[in-house]
Amino acid sequence: MLPQPPLLLITDRTLARGDLAQVAMEACVGGCRWISFREKDLPAAEQIALFAHLREATRAFRPRLTLHGPADLAAAAGADGVHLSGGGHASAARALLGPDALVGLSVHTLAEAQAADGGSLDYITASPVFLTASKPGHGPALGASGLAAFVAASPVPVIALAGIAPDNARVCRDAGAAGLAVMGSVMRAEDPAAEFSALLAAWDGKGPNSARA
């Protein structure tokens, strides 16, 4: 089962307006309950230390905290799961982390989606759904129809990633996405709680920009 709400916040301390753990905590105030720590440029020991800081800062909200990277690093950090890069070995990650861990995988093509290991993965991320300022030049964008094709191809739930905002969150849901993943919009926000809350409202069909396509 995916965390509820199924809105994944991916960290990037280089984009954060302030302390990364503070931004994550504020997002939790706005309703976030699923965070993946993605700070791959740091040495392993520094990742583990910063992950622990993130855990402590968000403890009151009890979010599921996963880690973008290798499964052994996720295990060393005490993460609740792992998000693997494209081509990552889901079955090995599952064997290492156990049945209760969240195991996800990045995919960018329909062939990769079709080949997803339904016995080991909890979800895949499909990207880029929309063009994004966080990764300029990363494309072409899948759009709603492309996302729907990934959903049809994948044996596991699909999380829409890249360029996600309150004005397109419901479009992703209507295309069959099981959830959303965001990074830059929350990391850069002056008010991460408000930004995440607006995204959640749009996903639930309650926001001013959440009208169905």
PDB file of C-alpha atoms in Angstrom:
ATOM      1  CA  MET A   1       0.000   0.000   0.000  1.00  0.00           C
ATOM      2  CA  LEU A   2       1.223   3.473  -0.857  1.00  0.00           C
ATOM      3  CA  PRO A   3       1.403   6.072   1.904  1.00  0.00           C
ATOM      4  CA  GLN A   4      -1.677   8.236   2.287  1.00  0.00           C
ATOM      5  CA  PRO A   5      -1.966  10.762   0.884  1.00  0.00           C
ATOM      6  CA  PRO A   6       0.021   9.333  -2.070  1.00  0.00           C
ATOM      7  CA  LEU A   7       1.962  12.551  -2.642  1.00  0.00           C
ATOM      8  CA  LEU A   8       5.710  12.047  -2.540  1.00  0.00           C
ATOM      9  CA  LEU A   9       8.063  14.896  -1.657  1.00  0.00           C
ATOM     10  CA  ILE A  10      11.570  14.365  -3.060  1.00  0.00           C
ATOM     11  CA  THR A  11      14.263  16.386  -1.343  1.00  0.00           C
ATOM     12  CA  ASP A  12      16.939  18.578  -2.909  1.00  0.00           C
ATOM     13  CA  ARG A  13      18.849  20.684  -0.411  1.00  0.00           C
ATOM     14  CA  THR A  14      20.386  22.749  -3.239  1.00  0.00           C
ATOM     15  CA  LEU A  15      16.906  24.053  -4.113  1.00  0.00           C
ATOM     16  CA  ALA A  16      15.635  24.471  -0.561  1.00  0.00           C
ATOM     17  CA  ARG A  17      15.159  28.037   0.632  1.00  0.00           C
ATOM     18  CA  GLY A  18      16.366  27.092   4.104  1.00  0.00           C
ATOM     19  CA  ASP A  19      17.383  24.109   6.188  1.00  0.00           C
ATOM     20  CA  LEU A  20      16.270  20.947   4.400  1.00  0.00           C
ATOM     21  CA  ALA A  21      14.795  19.354   7.511  1.00  0.00           C
ATOM     22  CA  GLN A  22      12.850  22.547   8.250  1.00  0.00           C
ATOM     23  CA  VAL A  23      11.403  22.588   4.729  1.00  0.00           C
ATOM     24  CA  ALA A  24      10.402  18.924   5.095  1.00  0.00           C
ATOM     25  CA  MET A  25       8.807  19.584   8.460  1.00  0.00           C
ATOM     26  CA  GLU A  26       6.818  22.495   7.044  1.00  0.00           C
ATOM     27  CA  ALA A  27       5.641  20.303   4.166  1.00  0.00           C
ATOM     28  CA  CYS A  28       4.419  17.833   6.771  1.00  0.00           C
ATOM     29  CA  VAL A  29       2.428  20.643   8.377  1.00  0.00           C
ATOM     30  CA  GLY A  30       0.780  21.021   4.966  1.00  0.00           C
ATOM     31  CA  GLY A  31      -0.169  17.338   4.874  1.00  0.00           C
ATOM     32  CA  CYS A  32       2.913  15.539   3.525  1.00  0.00           C
ATOM     33  CA  ARG A  33       3.311  11.985   4.824  1.00  0.00           C
ATOM     34  CA  TRP A  34       5.796  10.564   2.313  1.00  0.00           C
ATOM     35  CA  ILE A  35       9.295  11.930   1.756  1.00  0.00           C
ATOM     36  CA  SER A  36      12.177  10.492  -0.237  1.00  0.00           C
ATOM     37  CA  PHE A  37      15.637  11.732   0.632  1.00  0.00           C
ATOM     38  CA  ARG A  38      17.531  12.401  -2.595  1.00  0.00           C
ATOM     39  CA  GLU A  39      20.975  13.861  -1.900  1.00  0.00           C
ATOM     40  CA  LYS A  40      23.101  11.553  -4.025  1.00  0.00           C
ATOM     41  CA  ASP A  41      26.054  13.927  -4.344  1.00  0.00           C
ATOM     42  CA  LEU A  42      26.896  13.561  -0.654  1.00  0.00           C
ATOM     43  CA  PRO A  43      29.181  10.823   0.711  1.00  0.00           C
ATOM     44  CA  ALA A  44      27.297   7.934   2.289  1.00  0.00           C
ATOM     45  CA  ALA A  45      28.124   8.947   5.859  1.00  0.00           C
ATOM     46  CA  GLU A  46      26.829  12.470   5.276  1.00  0.00           C
ATOM     47  CA  GLN A  47      23.658  11.145   3.680  1.00  0.00           C
ATOM     48  CA  ILE A  48      23.020   8.946   6.699  1.00  0.00           C
ATOM     49  CA  ALA A  49      23.590  11.847   9.096  1.00  0.00           C
ATOM     50  CA  LEU A  50      21.323  14.217   7.169  1.00  0.00           C
ATOM     51  CA  PHE A  51      18.671  11.531   6.835  1.00  0.00           C
ATOM     52  CA  ALA A  52      18.696  11.136  10.633  1.00  0.00           C
ATOM     53  CA  HIS A  53      18.239  14.911  10.984  1.00  0.00           C
ATOM     54  CA  LEU A  54      15.269  14.738   8.611  1.00  0.00           C
ATOM     55  CA  ARG A  55      13.781  11.864  10.578  1.00  0.00           C
ATOM     56  CA  GLU A  56      14.028  13.761  13.849  1.00  0.00           C
ATOM     57  CA  ALA A  57      12.576  16.985  12.408  1.00  0.00           C
ATOM     58  CA  THR A  58       9.504  15.208  11.016  1.00  0.00           C
ATOM     59  CA  ARG A  59       9.032  12.623  13.753  1.00  0.00           C
ATOM     60  CA  ALA A  60       5.840  14.169  15.138  1.00  0.00           C
ATOM     61  CA  PHE A  61       4.112  13.644  11.769  1.00  0.00           C
ATOM     62  CA  ARG A  62       5.309  10.053  11.302  1.00  0.00           C
ATOM     63  CA  PRO A  63       5.857  10.253   7.533  1.00  0.00           C
ATOM     64  CA  ARG A  64       7.247   7.329   5.561  1.00  0.00           C
ATOM     65  CA  LEU A  65      10.853   8.293   4.860  1.00  0.00           C
ATOM     66  CA  THR A  66      12.529   6.559   1.951  1.00  0.00           C
ATOM     67  CA  LEU A  67      15.860   7.109   0.234  1.00  0.00           C
ATOM     68  CA  HIS A  68      16.764   7.613  -3.405  1.00  0.00           C
ATOM     69  CA  GLY A  69      19.820   5.446  -3.983  1.00  0.00           C
ATOM     70  CA  PRO A  70      21.085   1.914  -3.450  1.00  0.00           C
ATOM     71  CA  ALA A  71      19.175  -0.405  -1.153  1.00  0.00           C
ATOM     72  CA  ASP A  72      22.154  -1.022   1.121  1.00  0.00           C
ATOM     73  CA  LEU A  73      22.424   2.714   1.837  1.00  0.00           C
ATOM     74  CA  ALA A  74      18.700   2.871   2.575  1.00  0.00           C
ATOM     75  CA  ALA A  75      19.140   0.000   5.005  1.00  0.00           C
ATOM     76  CA  ALA A  76      22.122   1.682   6.672  1.00  0.00           C
ATOM     77  CA  ALA A  77      20.140   4.902   7.097  1.00  0.00           C
ATOM     78  CA  GLY A  78      17.190   3.064   8.625  1.00  0.00           C
ATOM     79  CA  ALA A  79      14.906   4.241   5.837  1.00  0.00           C
ATOM     80  CA  ASP A  80      11.365   2.965   5.393  1.00  0.00           C
ATOM     81  CA  GLY A  81      12.181   1.993   1.829  1.00  0.00           C
ATOM     82  CA  VAL A  82      14.177   2.841  -1.261  1.00  0.00           C
ATOM     83  CA  HIS A  83      13.667   4.491  -4.613  1.00  0.00           C
ATOM     84  CA  LEU A  84      15.895   2.881  -7.231  1.00  0.00           C
ATOM     85  CA  SER A  85      17.328   4.482 -10.329  1.00  0.00           C
ATOM     86  CA  GLY A  86      16.347   3.097 -13.722  1.00  0.00           C
ATOM     87  CA  GLY A  87      17.713  -0.409 -14.122  1.00  0.00           C
ATOM     88  CA  GLY A  88      17.857  -0.968 -10.371  1.00  0.00           C
ATOM     89  CA  HIS A  89      17.294  -4.495  -9.072  1.00  0.00           C
ATOM     90  CA  ALA A  90      13.962  -4.426  -7.297  1.00  0.00           C
ATOM     91  CA  SER A  91      14.042  -8.054  -6.209  1.00  0.00           C
ATOM     92  CA  ALA A  92      17.404  -7.619  -4.492  1.00  0.00           C
ATOM     93  CA  ALA A  93      16.163  -4.465  -2.761  1.00  0.00           C
ATOM     94  CA  ARG A  94      13.041  -6.273  -1.575  1.00  0.00           C
ATOM     95  CA  ALA A  95      15.084  -9.182  -0.260  1.00  0.00           C
ATOM     96  CA  LEU A  96      17.357  -6.827   1.671  1.00  0.00           C
ATOM     97  CA  LEU A  97      14.742  -4.431   3.048  1.00  0.00           C
ATOM     98  CA  GLY A  98      11.921  -6.849   3.732  1.00  0.00           C
ATOM     99  CA  PRO A  99       8.216  -7.084   2.942  1.00  0.00           C
ATOM    100  CA  ASP A 100       7.169  -3.911   4.744  1.00  0.00           C
ATOM    101  CA  ALA A 101       9.572  -1.579   2.936  1.00  0.00           C
ATOM    102  CA  LEU A 102       8.464   0.715   0.129  1.00  0.00           C
ATOM    103  CA  VAL A 103      10.350  -0.095  -3.065  1.00  0.00           C
ATOM    104  CA  GLY A 104      10.051   2.180  -6.091  1.00  0.00           C
ATOM    105  CA  LEU A 105      11.785   2.558  -9.430  1.00  0.00           C
ATOM    106  CA  SER A 106      12.299   5.402 -11.893  1.00  0.00           C
ATOM    107  CA  VAL A 107      11.162   4.663 -15.445  1.00  0.00           C
ATOM    108  CA  HIS A 108      11.201   6.811 -18.559  1.00  0.00           C
ATOM    109  CA  THR A 109       9.966   4.522 -21.342  1.00  0.00           C
ATOM    110  CA  LEU A 110       6.952   2.302 -21.899  1.00  0.00           C
ATOM    111  CA  ALA A 111       9.234  -0.705 -22.255  1.00  0.00           C
ATOM    112  CA  GLU A 112      10.649  -0.029 -18.794  1.00  0.00           C
ATOM    113  CA  ALA A 113       7.144   0.332 -17.397  1.00  0.00           C
ATOM    114  CA  GLN A 114       6.054  -2.961 -18.922  1.00  0.00           C
ATOM    115  CA  ALA A 115       9.137  -4.692 -17.511  1.00  0.00           C
ATOM    116  CA  ALA A 116       8.582  -3.432 -13.964  1.00  0.00           C
ATOM    117  CA  ASP A 117       8.861  -6.228 -11.398  1.00  0.00           C
ATOM    118  CA  GLY A 118       5.337  -6.498 -10.067  1.00  0.00           C
ATOM    119  CA  GLY A 119       6.417  -8.980  -7.431  1.00  0.00           C
ATOM    120  CA  SER A 120       8.967  -6.671  -5.840  1.00  0.00           C
ATOM    121  CA  LEU A 121       7.949  -3.077  -6.591  1.00  0.00           C
ATOM    122  CA  ASP A 122       5.298  -1.013  -4.859  1.00  0.00           C
ATOM    123  CA  TYR A 123       5.311   1.702  -7.525  1.00  0.00           C
ATOM    124  CA  ILE A 124       7.183   3.298 -10.401  1.00  0.00           C
ATOM    125  CA  THR A 125       7.612   6.983 -11.211  1.00  0.00           C
ATOM    126  CA  ALA A 126       6.862   8.068 -14.778  1.00  0.00           C
ATOM    127  CA  SER A 127       8.650  11.213 -15.940  1.00  0.00           C
ATOM    128  CA  PRO A 128       8.744  13.825 -17.136  1.00  0.00           C
ATOM    129  CA  VAL A 129       4.989  14.225 -17.179  1.00  0.00           C
ATOM    130  CA  PHE A 130       5.357  17.981 -17.695  1.00  0.00           C
ATOM    131  CA  LEU A 131       8.372  20.163 -18.324  1.00  0.00           C
ATOM    132  CA  THR A 132      10.046  21.317 -15.127  1.00  0.00           C
ATOM    133  CA  ALA A 133      12.342  24.119 -14.022  1.00  0.00           C
ATOM    134  CA  SER A 134      14.191  21.678 -11.762  1.00  0.00           C
ATOM    135  CA  LYS A 135      15.544  19.754 -14.765  1.00  0.00           C
ATOM    136  CA  PRO A 136      15.510  22.057 -17.790  1.00  0.00           C
ATOM    137  CA  GLY A 137      15.862  20.214 -21.075  1.00  0.00           C
ATOM    138  CA  HIS A 138      14.602  16.977 -19.534  1.00  0.00           C
ATOM    139  CA  GLY A 139      11.950  15.752 -21.942  1.00  0.00           C
ATOM    140  CA  PRO A 140       9.942  15.510 -24.066  1.00  0.00           C
ATOM    141  CA  ALA A 141       7.022  15.727 -21.668  1.00  0.00           C
ATOM    142  CA  LEU A 142       4.647  12.760 -21.534  1.00  0.00           C
ATOM    143  CA  GLY A 143       1.537  14.836 -20.964  1.00  0.00           C
ATOM    144  CA  ALA A 144      -1.733  13.329 -19.797  1.00  0.00           C
ATOM    145  CA  SER A 145      -2.010  10.865 -22.692  1.00  0.00           C
ATOM    146  CA  GLY A 146       1.559   9.654 -22.254  1.00  0.00           C
ATOM    147  CA  LEU A 147       1.014   9.200 -18.542  1.00  0.00           C
ATOM    148  CA  ALA A 148      -2.135   7.201 -19.233  1.00  0.00           C
ATOM    149  CA  ALA A 149      -0.110   4.916 -21.509  1.00  0.00           C
ATOM    150  CA  PHE A 150       2.391   4.284 -18.702  1.00  0.00           C
ATOM    151  CA  VAL A 151      -0.465   3.472 -16.342  1.00  0.00           C
ATOM    152  CA  ALA A 152      -1.870   0.973 -18.837  1.00  0.00           C
ATOM    153  CA  ALA A 153       1.538  -0.642 -19.360  1.00  0.00           C
ATOM    154  CA  SER A 154       2.703  -0.930 -15.764  1.00  0.00           C
ATOM    155  CA  PRO A 155       1.885  -3.877 -13.492  1.00  0.00           C
ATOM    156  CA  VAL A 156       2.301  -1.611 -10.442  1.00  0.00           C
ATOM    157  CA  PRO A 157       0.929   1.827  -9.448  1.00  0.00           C
ATOM    158  CA  VAL A 158       2.376   4.796 -11.322  1.00  0.00           C
ATOM    159  CA  ILE A 159       3.435   8.022  -9.614  1.00  0.00           C
ATOM    160  CA  ALA A 160       3.474  11.084 -11.871  1.00  0.00           C
ATOM    161  CA  LEU A 161       6.717  13.072 -11.635  1.00  0.00           C
ATOM    162  CA  ALA A 162       8.032  16.380 -12.998  1.00  0.00           C
ATOM    163  CA  GLY A 163       6.301  19.688 -13.464  1.00  0.00           C
ATOM    164  CA  ILE A 164       3.505  18.771 -11.071  1.00  0.00           C
ATOM    165  CA  ALA A 165       1.526  21.728  -9.715  1.00  0.00           C
ATOM    166  CA  PRO A 166      -1.945  22.374  -8.281  1.00  0.00           C
ATOM    167  CA  ASP A 167      -3.280  23.261 -11.734  1.00  0.00           C
ATOM    168  CA  ASN A 168      -2.372  19.875 -13.245  1.00  0.00           C
ATOM    169  CA  ALA A 169      -2.558  17.512 -10.253  1.00  0.00           C
ATOM    170  CA  ARG A 170      -6.101  16.419 -11.024  1.00  0.00           C
ATOM    171  CA  VAL A 171      -5.213  15.886 -14.668  1.00  0.00           C
ATOM    172  CA  CYS A 172      -2.659  13.306 -13.504  1.00  0.00           C
ATOM    173  CA  ARG A 173      -5.207  11.585 -11.312  1.00  0.00           C
ATOM    174  CA  ASP A 174      -7.723  11.462 -14.134  1.00  0.00           C
ATOM    175  CA  ALA A 175      -5.034   9.905 -16.343  1.00  0.00           C
ATOM    176  CA  GLY A 176      -4.805   7.044 -13.862  1.00  0.00           C
ATOM    177  CA  ALA A 177      -1.839   8.065 -11.733  1.00  0.00           C
ATOM    178  CA  ALA A 178      -1.890   6.520  -8.269  1.00  0.00           C
ATOM    179  CA  GLY A 179      -0.071   9.517  -6.837  1.00  0.00           C
ATOM    180  CA  LEU A 180       2.208  12.466  -7.463  1.00  0.00           C
ATOM    181  CA  ALA A 181       5.868  13.255  -6.813  1.00  0.00           C
ATOM    182  CA  VAL A 182       7.129  16.815  -6.387  1.00  0.00           C
ATOM    183  CA  MET A 183      10.457  18.384  -5.635  1.00  0.00           C
ATOM    184  CA  GLY A 184      11.362  21.885  -6.743  1.00  0.00           C
ATOM    185  CA  SER A 185       8.011  23.577  -6.251  1.00  0.00           C
ATOM    186  CA  VAL A 186       7.996  22.688  -2.548  1.00  0.00           C
ATOM    187  CA  MET A 187      11.736  22.990  -1.996  1.00  0.00           C
ATOM    188  CA  ARG A 188      11.745  26.527  -3.437  1.00  0.00           C
ATOM    189  CA  ALA A 189       8.470  27.648  -1.881  1.00  0.00           C
ATOM    190  CA  GLU A 190       8.427  30.550   0.525  1.00  0.00           C
ATOM    191  CA  ASP A 191       5.698  28.646   2.384  1.00  0.00           C
ATOM    192  CA  PRO A 192       6.211  24.883   1.909  1.00  0.00           C
ATOM    193  CA  ALA A 193       3.178  24.074   4.054  1.00  0.00           C
ATOM    194  CA  ALA A 194       0.871  26.168   1.890  1.00  0.00           C
ATOM    195  CA  GLU A 195       2.392  24.824  -1.323  1.00  0.00           C
ATOM    196  CA  PHE A 196       1.939  21.226  -0.283  1.00  0.00           C
ATOM    197  CA  SER A 197      -1.546  21.877   1.070  1.00  0.00           C
ATOM    198  CA  ALA A 198      -2.591  23.382  -2.270  1.00  0.00           C
ATOM    199  CA  LEU A 199      -1.233  20.363  -4.123  1.00  0.00           C
ATOM    200  CA  LEU A 200      -3.095  18.005  -1.812  1.00  0.00           C
ATOM    201  CA  ALA A 201      -6.338  19.927  -2.233  1.00  0.00           C
ATOM    202  CA  ALA A 202      -5.979  19.785  -6.016  1.00  0.00           C
ATOM    203  CA  TRP A 203      -5.312  16.037  -5.913  1.00  0.00           C
ATOM    204  CA  ASP A 204      -8.458  15.609  -3.817  1.00  0.00           C
ATOM    205  CA  GLY A 205     -10.465  17.752  -6.239  1.00  0.00           C
ATOM    206  CA  LYS A 206     -10.997  20.513  -3.700  1.00  0.00           C
ATOM    207  CA  GLY A 207      -8.662  23.212  -4.988  1.00  0.00           C
ATOM    208  CA  PRO A 208      -9.599  26.214  -7.159  1.00  0.00           C
ATOM    209  CA  ASN A 209      -7.501  24.856 -10.042  1.00  0.00           C
ATOM    210  CA  SER A 210      -8.520  21.224  -9.791  1.00  0.00           C
ATOM    211  CA  ALA A 211     -11.272  21.092 -12.382  1.00  0.00           C
ATOM    212  CA  ARG A 212     -11.152  17.913 -14.396  1.00  0.00           C
ATOM    213  CA  ALA A 213      -9.780  18.037 -17.928  1.00  0.00           C
TER     214      ALA A 213
END
